[in-house]
Amino acid sequence: MDYQKCLSVYGACALSVISLSGCGSSSESGSPPVSDKPDVVAPPVAVEPPPVEPPVEPPVVEPPPVVKPVPEMTALHQQVEHYIDNTAQWFADQQLDCTVEVEQRHALCEPVLVKFSDGHFSEQRVDSKQTILVLDTGMALQSVLRYRSRIRATYRYDAQTQRFVEGDPSIAISGVGKKLLSELDQFTFTAPEQTEPRPGFVPAAWLADLAKIYTSKVPDDTVDYESQVPHVSHGTMVLGYLAEHNPEAEFVLLDTAQFLPFASHKDLVCDKAVNALLAKMQTAADSLTSDVIQQHGVEFINFSGGYTQGNVRNIFNKHCEGQLTEQEGKALLLAAKPIYDAMFAAPNTLGVQSGIRKIKGANEHSHALDALSYPHRTTVYTYTSAQQDTPLDIAGQANWRSVLNDYAEQFEGHDFIDLFVNFGIEGWLNPDTNNSTPKMQSDVFGMRYAPERELHASWAAPVATSYAVYLQSVQRQQDENWVFSPAFIKAQMMPSLCPAKPEDTDKVKAYVRQSEACRIQDPLKFRADELNRLKYLDF
């Protein structure tokens, strides 16, 4: 298996398995660069974003003490259990089975079209200081139904105006699926000593019994009834993780399947018109800043993708005549730099991007946008200790050398990677083997919860984003007047506590950066995400 950037997307818990071709490259067919990086370009001479003064190193935030679930959470769990029992009885009473002959099926087995605009965002369900912008593809099912009330807006790219405009994604699903997923999204419960119902998040980890009934009685809901495209996708793996592990977060979604800078402007690629392409990308970047990031007060950006010179060459080789030199390809690639500037040099936003290791041909030319330094970007990659628990502490300071040496192969080509996070799994070759706190994943419906099966940089980004949200929450707990600072959060994710020593090997010395950042981390070992901090998994 290619752990670099090969794109293989599966539905957790054996719900469905698919592979998407392209591995991150854009093409005429519209394959979005999800796994490798989105296209962005800059002029031949790239102007670096303005330097930001390094923040004073903050103290490492320790995890809060373990406490038992509060009565409110217990009441929510009990009422969800009651809902599951009632729904199971409803299936039985209605004799609802969509696998029987068409003429014998329940009316709710018929497919219905559901649009994003049919639902509503609910401020009562979210924390407005946990606003996450997700750039990805194939997020329709989760944005239209399962997590609809927490989605502020969805956006698509308009190549005519070079602006991001609001979209209205839709899906075709059975009436049963619409009913169940809407009920889960809009679930309410009554807290102890209260009479009025209030919103309650229902995690996938509580819904395995209901999932068995639903998927056995309505198996065709795994694909869109009109397009026949599976609902599980790269985007559902990313958004699903974020929505589950950050139960109070609100989301803004940008569909990268429709943002293909080089495919959308292939005439400029063929003409090698770097400045003209740069101008269009600057217009798009200005729109991303004003219409999306500032409009919704985005604190976090999750970008499990990116743009490389391969994206440029795919378009040039398919649509253009002549040859494209490496320098010309790099110049066209860098024309997308304004988009990266908008995401990663924004003053009040922390960006997390899936990284790529500097092996197998990746270099400063082919991956020029990865090589740039941004004050508020954290590039992330995965490593795994398999069935072993790491000896790391929450700061990543204790025993980092032993982890680096024990799993040396996994840290090769680390130049473009800021942060490595442990998955604690063996992967597809031995999917049932993992450590005591493996990376988890919910299924596409947000109704099952199981260990991850794939080591993939795209899946590492939402783990890091969730860790950042957790650190923000802990800081707000400690200081109610704290003002969000992306530099502060980034410094806590990778505290400057890991210097080289004179007696270190050359390999260790080469790994240590000038900042002395602790780049090898294991946040999952400390259950450092909101789903765990809020005690949803204590039942």
Coordinates of C-alpha atoms in Angstrom, one line a residue:
M1 CA 0.0 0.0 0.0
D2 CA 1.3 3.5 -0.8
Y3 CA 1.0 5.5 2.4
Q4 CA 2.1 8.6 0.6
K5 CA -1.0 10.0 -1.0
C6 CA -2.8 7.2 -2.6
L7 CA -6.5 7.7 -2.2
S8 CA -8.5 4.7 -1.1
V9 CA -11.7 5.5 0.8
Y10 CA -13.6 2.9 2.7
G11 CA -16.7 2.9 4.8
A12 CA -15.9 2.0 8.4
C13 CA -17.5 -1.1 9.9
A14 CA -17.6 -2.8 6.5
L15 CA -20.5 -0.6 5.5
S16 CA -19.1 -0.1 2.1
V17 CA -15.7 -0.1 0.3
I18 CA -14.8 2.0 -2.7
S19 CA -11.6 3.4 -4.3
L20 CA -11.4 6.8 -5.9
S21 CA -9.0 7.1 -8.8
G22 CA -6.8 10.2 -9.2
C23 CA -4.9 10.1 -5.9
G24 CA -5.2 13.8 -5.7
S25 CA -4.7 14.9 -9.2
S26 CA -7.1 17.1 -11.0
S27 CA -8.3 16.3 -14.5
E28 CA -10.8 17.2 -17.1
S29 CA -13.2 14.7 -15.6
G30 CA -13.2 16.8 -12.4
S31 CA -11.4 14.5 -10.1
P32 CA -10.7 16.7 -7.1
P33 CA -7.2 16.9 -5.6
V34 CA -8.4 15.7 -2.2
S35 CA -5.6 13.5 -1.2
D36 CA -2.7 15.3 -2.6
K37 CA -3.5 19.0 -2.2
P38 CA -5.7 21.6 -4.0
D39 CA -4.3 23.6 -6.8
V40 CA -3.1 27.0 -6.1
V41 CA -0.7 29.1 -8.0
A42 CA 1.7 32.0 -7.4
P43 CA 4.0 34.1 -9.6
P44 CA 7.3 32.9 -10.8
V45 CA 8.9 34.6 -7.8
A46 CA 6.7 33.7 -4.8
V47 CA 6.3 36.4 -2.2
E48 CA 6.2 34.9 1.2
P49 CA 3.5 35.9 3.6
P50 CA 4.5 38.6 6.1
P51 CA 6.5 37.2 9.0
V52 CA 4.7 36.8 12.3
E53 CA 6.5 37.4 15.5
P54 CA 7.1 34.1 17.3
P55 CA 4.8 33.8 20.3
V56 CA 6.2 33.3 23.8
E57 CA 6.1 29.6 24.4
P58 CA 3.0 28.9 26.4
P59 CA 2.9 26.2 29.1
V60 CA 1.7 22.8 27.9
V61 CA -1.9 22.2 28.7
E62 CA -2.4 19.1 30.8
P63 CA -5.6 17.1 30.2
P64 CA -8.3 17.8 32.7
P65 CA -8.9 15.3 35.4
V66 CA -11.1 12.3 34.6
V67 CA -14.6 12.8 36.0
K68 CA -17.7 10.7 35.8
P69 CA -20.5 11.7 33.3
V70 CA -22.6 14.5 34.6
P71 CA -26.3 13.8 35.2
E72 CA -27.2 15.7 32.0
M73 CA -25.1 13.4 29.9
T74 CA -26.5 10.3 31.6
A75 CA -30.0 11.6 30.9
L76 CA -29.1 12.1 27.2
H77 CA -27.7 8.6 26.9
Q78 CA -30.8 7.1 28.5
Q79 CA -33.2 8.9 26.3
V80 CA -31.2 7.9 23.2
E81 CA -31.4 4.3 24.3
H82 CA -35.2 4.8 24.6
Y83 CA -35.3 6.3 21.1
I84 CA -33.4 3.3 19.7
D85 CA -35.8 0.9 21.3
N86 CA -38.8 2.8 20.0
T87 CA -37.3 3.0 16.5
A88 CA -36.6 -0.7 16.5
Q89 CA -40.2 -1.4 17.5
W90 CA -41.4 1.0 14.8
F91 CA -39.5 -1.0 12.1
A92 CA -41.2 -4.1 13.4
D93 CA -44.7 -2.6 13.7
Q94 CA -44.5 -1.2 10.2
Q95 CA -43.0 -4.4 8.8
L96 CA -40.5 -2.1 7.1
D97 CA -38.1 -4.0 4.9
C98 CA -36.9 -2.4 1.7
T99 CA -35.3 -5.6 0.4
V100 CA -38.7 -7.3 -0.4
E101 CA -40.3 -7.1 -3.8
V102 CA -41.1 -3.6 -5.0
E103 CA -44.9 -4.0 -4.8
Q104 CA -44.6 -5.2 -1.1
R105 CA -42.4 -2.3 0.1
H106 CA -43.3 0.3 2.6
A107 CA -44.0 3.8 1.1
L108 CA -40.9 5.1 3.0
C109 CA -38.7 2.8 0.9
E110 CA -39.3 5.1 -2.1
P111 CA -36.4 7.5 -2.8
V112 CA -36.8 11.2 -2.0
L113 CA -34.6 14.1 -3.1
V114 CA -33.3 16.1 -0.1
K115 CA -31.5 19.5 -0.6
F116 CA -29.3 21.4 1.8
S117 CA -31.8 24.3 1.6
D118 CA -34.5 22.0 3.0
G119 CA -32.8 22.0 6.4
H120 CA -31.7 24.7 8.8
F121 CA -28.7 25.6 10.9
S122 CA -29.3 25.7 14.6
E123 CA -27.2 28.0 16.8
Q124 CA -28.5 26.2 19.9
R125 CA -26.5 23.1 18.9
V126 CA -23.1 24.6 18.5
D127 CA -20.3 26.7 20.0
S128 CA -19.8 29.7 17.8
K129 CA -16.1 29.8 18.9
Q130 CA -15.6 26.3 17.3
T131 CA -16.1 27.2 13.6
I132 CA -14.3 24.8 11.3
L133 CA -14.0 25.3 7.5
V134 CA -13.6 22.0 5.7
L135 CA -12.3 21.9 2.2
D136 CA -13.1 18.5 0.7
T137 CA -15.4 16.6 -1.7
G138 CA -18.4 14.3 -1.5
M139 CA -19.9 15.7 1.8
A140 CA -23.5 15.9 0.6
L141 CA -25.1 13.1 2.7
Q142 CA -23.6 14.4 6.0
S143 CA -24.2 18.1 5.2
V144 CA -27.8 17.6 3.9
L145 CA -29.0 15.2 6.7
R146 CA -26.8 13.7 9.4
Y147 CA -25.1 16.9 10.6
R148 CA -27.3 19.4 8.8
S149 CA -28.2 21.5 11.9
R150 CA -24.5 22.2 12.5
I151 CA -23.6 23.3 9.0
R152 CA -23.6 27.1 8.6
A153 CA -23.1 27.1 4.8
T154 CA -21.7 25.2 1.9
Y155 CA -19.7 26.8 -0.9
R156 CA -18.7 26.1 -4.5
Y157 CA -16.3 27.9 -6.9
D158 CA -17.8 29.9 -9.8
A159 CA -15.1 29.9 -12.5
Q160 CA -16.8 32.8 -14.3
T161 CA -16.5 35.3 -11.5
Q162 CA -13.6 33.5 -9.7
R163 CA -15.6 33.8 -6.5
F164 CA -16.9 31.3 -3.9
V165 CA -20.7 31.3 -3.9
E166 CA -23.2 29.4 -1.7
G167 CA -24.1 26.0 -2.9
D168 CA -27.2 23.8 -2.4
P169 CA -26.0 20.1 -2.5
S170 CA -28.7 17.4 -2.7
I171 CA -29.0 13.6 -2.3
A172 CA -31.5 11.0 -3.3
I173 CA -32.1 8.6 -0.4
S174 CA -35.0 6.5 0.9
G175 CA -37.7 8.1 3.0
V176 CA -36.5 5.8 5.8
G177 CA -33.0 7.3 5.6
K178 CA -34.3 10.8 5.5
K179 CA -36.4 10.2 8.6
L180 CA -33.7 8.5 10.7
L181 CA -30.8 10.8 9.9
S182 CA -33.0 13.9 10.4
E183 CA -34.2 12.6 13.7
L184 CA -30.6 11.9 14.9
D185 CA -29.5 15.4 13.7
Q186 CA -32.4 17.1 15.4
F187 CA -32.5 15.0 18.6
T188 CA -33.7 16.7 21.7
F189 CA -33.8 15.4 25.3
T190 CA -35.0 16.6 28.7
A191 CA -32.2 17.3 31.2
P192 CA -32.7 16.5 34.9
E193 CA -35.0 18.9 36.8
Q194 CA -35.9 20.5 33.5
T195 CA -39.2 20.5 31.7
E196 CA -38.3 21.9 28.3
P197 CA -36.4 19.7 25.8
R198 CA -33.0 20.9 24.6
P199 CA -30.7 19.9 21.7
G200 CA -28.6 16.8 22.3
F201 CA -25.8 15.4 20.1
V202 CA -26.1 11.7 19.4
P203 CA -22.7 10.1 18.7
A204 CA -22.1 7.2 16.4
A205 CA -20.7 5.2 19.3
W206 CA -24.2 4.9 20.8
L207 CA -26.0 3.7 17.6
A208 CA -24.6 0.3 16.6
D209 CA -27.8 -1.5 17.3
L210 CA -29.9 0.9 15.3
A211 CA -27.3 0.8 12.5
K212 CA -27.7 -3.0 12.2
I213 CA -31.5 -2.6 11.7
Y214 CA -31.2 0.3 9.3
T215 CA -28.5 -1.1 7.0
S216 CA -30.1 -4.6 6.9
K217 CA -33.6 -3.3 6.1
V218 CA -32.5 -0.5 3.7
P219 CA -29.2 -1.6 2.2
D220 CA -29.5 0.5 -0.9
D221 CA -29.1 3.7 1.1
T222 CA -25.4 3.4 0.8
V223 CA -25.6 4.9 -2.7
D224 CA -27.4 7.9 -4.1
Y225 CA -30.5 6.6 -5.8
E226 CA -30.1 9.0 -8.8
S227 CA -26.4 9.1 -9.5
Q228 CA -25.7 5.6 -8.1
V229 CA -22.5 7.1 -6.6
P230 CA -21.7 5.7 -3.1
H231 CA -22.3 8.2 -0.3
V232 CA -19.0 7.2 1.4
S233 CA -16.2 9.4 0.1
H234 CA -13.0 11.1 1.0
G235 CA -15.1 14.0 2.3
T236 CA -17.3 11.9 4.5
M237 CA -14.3 10.3 6.1
V238 CA -13.0 13.7 7.0
L239 CA -16.2 15.6 7.9
G240 CA -17.5 12.5 9.7
Y241 CA -14.4 12.4 12.0
L242 CA -14.6 16.1 12.7
A243 CA -18.4 16.2 13.3
E244 CA -18.2 13.2 15.7
H245 CA -15.1 14.2 17.6
N246 CA -16.1 17.8 18.0
P247 CA -19.8 17.6 19.0
E248 CA -20.2 21.3 19.6
A249 CA -18.4 22.5 16.5
E250 CA -20.1 24.3 13.6
F251 CA -19.0 23.9 10.1
V252 CA -18.6 25.7 6.8
L253 CA -18.0 23.5 3.8
L254 CA -16.2 24.2 0.6
D255 CA -16.5 21.7 -2.2
T256 CA -13.0 21.2 -3.8
A257 CA -14.5 19.0 -6.5
Q258 CA -15.7 22.3 -8.1
F259 CA -12.5 24.2 -7.2
L260 CA -10.0 23.0 -9.8
P261 CA -7.9 26.1 -10.6
F262 CA -5.9 24.5 -13.4
A263 CA -8.8 22.5 -15.0
S264 CA -11.1 25.5 -14.7
H265 CA -8.6 27.8 -16.4
K266 CA -6.8 25.3 -18.8
D267 CA -6.5 28.0 -21.5
L268 CA -4.2 29.9 -19.2
V269 CA -2.2 26.8 -18.4
C270 CA -1.8 26.1 -22.1
D271 CA -0.6 29.7 -22.7
K272 CA 1.6 29.4 -19.6
A273 CA 0.0 32.7 -18.6
V274 CA 1.2 32.8 -15.1
N275 CA 0.3 36.4 -14.3
A276 CA -3.3 36.0 -15.7
L277 CA -3.8 32.8 -13.7
L278 CA -2.3 34.5 -10.6
A279 CA -4.8 37.4 -11.0
K280 CA -7.8 35.0 -11.1
M281 CA -6.5 33.1 -8.1
Q282 CA -6.0 36.4 -6.2
T283 CA -9.7 37.2 -6.9
A284 CA -10.7 33.7 -5.6
A285 CA -8.5 34.2 -2.5
D286 CA -10.0 37.6 -1.8
S287 CA -13.5 35.9 -2.0
L288 CA -12.3 33.0 0.2
T289 CA -11.2 35.6 2.8
S290 CA -14.2 37.9 2.8
D291 CA -17.1 35.6 1.7
V292 CA -16.1 32.5 3.7
I293 CA -13.5 32.9 6.4
Q294 CA -14.4 36.4 7.7
Q295 CA -18.1 36.1 7.0
H296 CA -18.4 33.1 9.3
G297 CA -15.7 33.9 11.8
V298 CA -13.7 30.7 11.0
E299 CA -11.2 29.7 13.7
F300 CA -10.0 26.4 12.2
I301 CA -9.4 25.2 8.6
N302 CA -9.1 21.5 7.8
F303 CA -7.7 20.8 4.3
S304 CA -7.0 17.1 3.7
G305 CA -5.7 17.8 0.3
G306 CA -3.5 20.1 -1.8
Y307 CA -2.1 21.1 -5.1
T308 CA 1.1 19.9 -6.7
Q309 CA 2.9 20.3 -10.1
G310 CA 1.3 17.0 -11.0
N311 CA -2.1 18.7 -11.1
V312 CA -0.6 21.3 -13.5
R313 CA 1.0 18.6 -15.7
N314 CA -2.1 16.5 -15.9
I315 CA -4.0 19.5 -17.5
F316 CA -1.1 20.5 -19.7
N317 CA -0.5 17.0 -21.1
K318 CA -4.2 16.4 -21.8
H319 CA -5.1 19.8 -23.3
C320 CA -2.0 21.6 -24.5
E321 CA 0.7 21.4 -27.1
G322 CA 4.4 21.5 -26.6
Q323 CA 6.5 20.9 -23.6
L324 CA 6.2 22.2 -20.0
T325 CA 9.6 22.7 -18.2
E326 CA 9.9 22.1 -14.5
Q327 CA 10.3 25.8 -13.9
E328 CA 7.3 26.6 -16.0
G329 CA 5.2 24.0 -14.1
K330 CA 6.4 25.4 -10.8
A331 CA 5.5 29.0 -11.8
L332 CA 2.0 27.9 -12.8
L333 CA 1.6 25.9 -9.6
L334 CA 2.6 28.9 -7.5
A335 CA -0.1 31.0 -9.2
A336 CA -2.4 29.3 -6.7
K337 CA -0.4 30.6 -3.8
P338 CA -2.9 33.4 -3.0
I339 CA -5.4 30.6 -1.9
Y340 CA -2.8 29.2 0.5
D341 CA -2.1 32.7 1.8
A342 CA -5.8 33.2 2.5
M343 CA -6.0 30.0 4.5
F344 CA -2.7 29.9 6.3
A345 CA -1.6 33.5 6.7
A346 CA -5.0 34.7 8.0
P347 CA -4.4 36.5 11.4
N348 CA -7.2 34.7 13.3
T349 CA -7.4 31.3 11.8
L350 CA -5.4 28.1 12.3
G351 CA -5.0 25.9 9.3
V352 CA -4.3 22.2 9.4
Q353 CA -3.3 20.5 6.1
S354 CA -2.5 16.9 5.3
G355 CA 1.2 16.7 4.5
I356 CA 3.4 14.8 2.1
R357 CA 6.7 13.2 2.9
K358 CA 9.7 14.3 0.8
I359 CA 10.2 10.9 -0.8
K360 CA 9.2 9.3 -4.1
G361 CA 10.0 12.5 -6.1
A362 CA 8.4 15.1 -3.9
N363 CA 10.6 18.2 -3.8
E364 CA 10.6 22.0 -3.7
H365 CA 9.7 22.1 -7.3
S366 CA 7.0 19.4 -7.6
H367 CA 5.5 20.4 -4.3
A368 CA 6.4 24.1 -4.1
L369 CA 3.3 25.0 -2.1
D370 CA 4.2 22.3 0.5
A371 CA 7.6 23.8 0.8
L372 CA 6.3 27.3 1.8
S373 CA 6.4 28.4 5.4
Y374 CA 3.2 29.8 6.9
P375 CA 2.8 31.1 10.4
H376 CA -0.6 29.6 10.9
R377 CA -0.4 26.3 9.0
T378 CA 0.3 22.9 10.5
T379 CA 1.1 20.2 8.0
V380 CA 0.3 16.7 9.4
Y381 CA 1.2 13.1 8.6
T382 CA 0.5 9.8 10.3
Y383 CA 2.8 7.3 11.9
T384 CA 1.7 4.2 13.8
S385 CA 3.0 2.3 16.8
A386 CA 0.7 -0.6 15.7
Q387 CA -0.3 -2.6 18.8
Q388 CA 2.1 -0.8 21.1
D389 CA 1.3 2.2 23.2
T390 CA 3.9 4.9 22.8
P391 CA 5.9 6.1 25.8
L392 CA 5.2 9.8 24.9
D393 CA 3.8 12.3 27.3
I394 CA 1.1 14.8 26.2
A395 CA 3.7 17.4 25.3
G396 CA 5.6 14.9 23.1
Q397 CA 8.7 15.7 25.1
A398 CA 9.3 12.5 27.0
N399 CA 10.8 9.6 25.1
W400 CA 10.4 11.2 21.6
R401 CA 13.8 9.9 20.6
S402 CA 12.9 6.3 21.3
V403 CA 9.7 6.7 19.1
L404 CA 11.8 8.3 16.3
N405 CA 14.3 5.5 16.4
D406 CA 11.8 2.6 16.8
Y407 CA 9.7 3.8 13.8
A408 CA 12.4 5.5 11.9
E409 CA 11.1 4.5 8.4
Q410 CA 7.8 6.3 9.1
F411 CA 9.6 9.6 9.7
E412 CA 11.8 9.6 6.6
G413 CA 11.4 12.6 4.2
H414 CA 10.0 14.7 7.1
D415 CA 11.0 18.1 5.6
F416 CA 7.5 19.2 4.6
I417 CA 5.8 17.7 7.7
D418 CA 5.3 19.8 10.9
L419 CA 3.5 17.3 13.0
F420 CA 3.2 13.5 13.1
V421 CA 0.3 11.9 14.9
N422 CA 0.0 8.3 16.0
F423 CA -2.8 6.1 14.7
G424 CA -2.1 3.0 16.8
I425 CA -3.3 0.6 14.1
E426 CA -1.8 -2.0 11.8
G427 CA -4.0 -1.1 8.9
W428 CA -5.6 -3.2 6.2
L429 CA -3.1 -6.0 6.5
N430 CA -4.2 -6.7 10.0
P431 CA -7.3 -4.6 10.7
D432 CA -8.1 -6.2 14.0
T433 CA -4.8 -5.3 15.6
N434 CA -4.3 -1.9 17.3
N435 CA -3.1 -0.3 20.5
S436 CA -5.3 0.7 23.5
T437 CA -6.3 4.1 22.0
P438 CA -6.4 3.7 18.2
K439 CA -7.6 6.3 15.8
M440 CA -11.4 5.7 15.4
Q441 CA -13.7 6.3 12.5
S442 CA -17.5 6.5 12.2
D443 CA -19.4 5.1 9.2
V444 CA -20.9 7.4 6.5
F445 CA -24.2 7.6 8.4
G446 CA -22.6 8.5 11.7
M447 CA -24.1 5.3 13.3
R448 CA -21.2 3.0 13.8
Y449 CA -17.8 3.6 15.5
A450 CA -14.7 1.4 15.0
P451 CA -10.9 1.6 14.7
E452 CA -9.5 3.1 11.6
R453 CA -8.1 0.7 9.0
E454 CA -6.0 2.9 6.8
L455 CA -2.8 4.9 7.4
H456 CA -3.5 8.0 5.3
A457 CA -2.3 11.6 5.6
S458 CA -5.8 12.8 4.8
W459 CA -7.2 11.1 7.9
A460 CA -4.4 12.6 10.1
A461 CA -5.5 16.2 9.4
P462 CA -8.9 15.9 11.2
V463 CA -7.1 14.2 14.2
A464 CA -4.9 17.3 14.5
T465 CA -7.7 19.7 13.9
S466 CA -9.7 18.0 16.7
Y467 CA -6.7 18.2 19.0
A468 CA -6.4 21.9 18.3
V469 CA -10.1 22.4 19.1
Y470 CA -9.6 20.4 22.3
L471 CA -6.6 22.6 23.3
Q472 CA -8.7 25.7 22.7
S473 CA -11.5 24.4 24.9
V474 CA -9.1 23.6 27.8
Q475 CA -7.6 27.0 27.5
R476 CA -11.0 28.6 27.6
Q477 CA -11.8 26.6 30.7
Q478 CA -8.7 27.9 32.4
D479 CA -9.2 31.5 31.3
E480 CA -12.7 32.7 30.3
N481 CA -11.2 35.9 28.9
W482 CA -8.7 34.2 26.6
V483 CA -8.8 35.5 23.1
F484 CA -8.3 33.0 20.3
S485 CA -4.7 32.9 19.1
P486 CA -3.7 30.4 16.3
A487 CA 0.0 30.9 17.2
F488 CA -0.7 30.0 20.8
I489 CA -2.6 26.8 19.8
K490 CA 0.0 25.8 17.3
A491 CA 2.7 26.2 19.9
Q492 CA 0.8 24.0 22.3
M493 CA 0.3 21.3 19.6
M494 CA 4.1 21.3 19.1
P495 CA 5.8 22.9 22.1
S496 CA 9.5 23.9 21.7
L497 CA 10.7 21.3 24.2
C498 CA 12.6 18.9 22.0
P499 CA 16.1 20.1 21.2
A500 CA 19.0 18.1 19.9
K501 CA 21.8 17.0 22.2
P502 CA 25.5 16.8 21.3
E503 CA 25.4 13.0 21.7
D504 CA 22.5 12.5 19.3
T505 CA 23.0 10.7 16.1
D506 CA 23.1 12.6 12.8
K507 CA 19.7 11.3 11.9
V508 CA 18.2 12.7 15.1
K509 CA 20.0 16.0 14.7
A510 CA 18.7 16.3 11.1
Y511 CA 15.2 15.7 12.4
V512 CA 15.2 18.4 15.0
R513 CA 14.1 21.8 13.7
Q514 CA 15.5 25.2 14.8
S515 CA 12.3 25.8 16.7
E516 CA 13.0 22.6 18.7
A517 CA 9.3 21.8 18.2
C518 CA 8.1 18.4 19.6
R519 CA 6.8 17.1 16.2
I520 CA 6.0 13.5 17.2
Q521 CA 2.8 13.5 19.1
D522 CA 0.1 11.0 20.3
P523 CA -3.0 13.0 21.2
L524 CA -5.2 9.9 20.9
K525 CA -3.3 8.3 23.8
F526 CA -4.6 11.0 26.0
R527 CA -8.1 11.1 24.4
A528 CA -7.4 14.7 23.6
D529 CA -10.6 15.6 21.7
E530 CA -13.9 17.0 22.6
L531 CA -15.9 13.8 22.2
N532 CA -13.8 12.3 25.0
R533 CA -13.4 15.5 27.1
L534 CA -17.2 15.9 27.2
K535 CA -17.6 12.3 28.3
Y536 CA -19.7 10.9 25.5
L537 CA -17.6 7.7 25.4
D538 CA -17.9 7.0 29.2
F539 CA -20.9 4.7 28.8

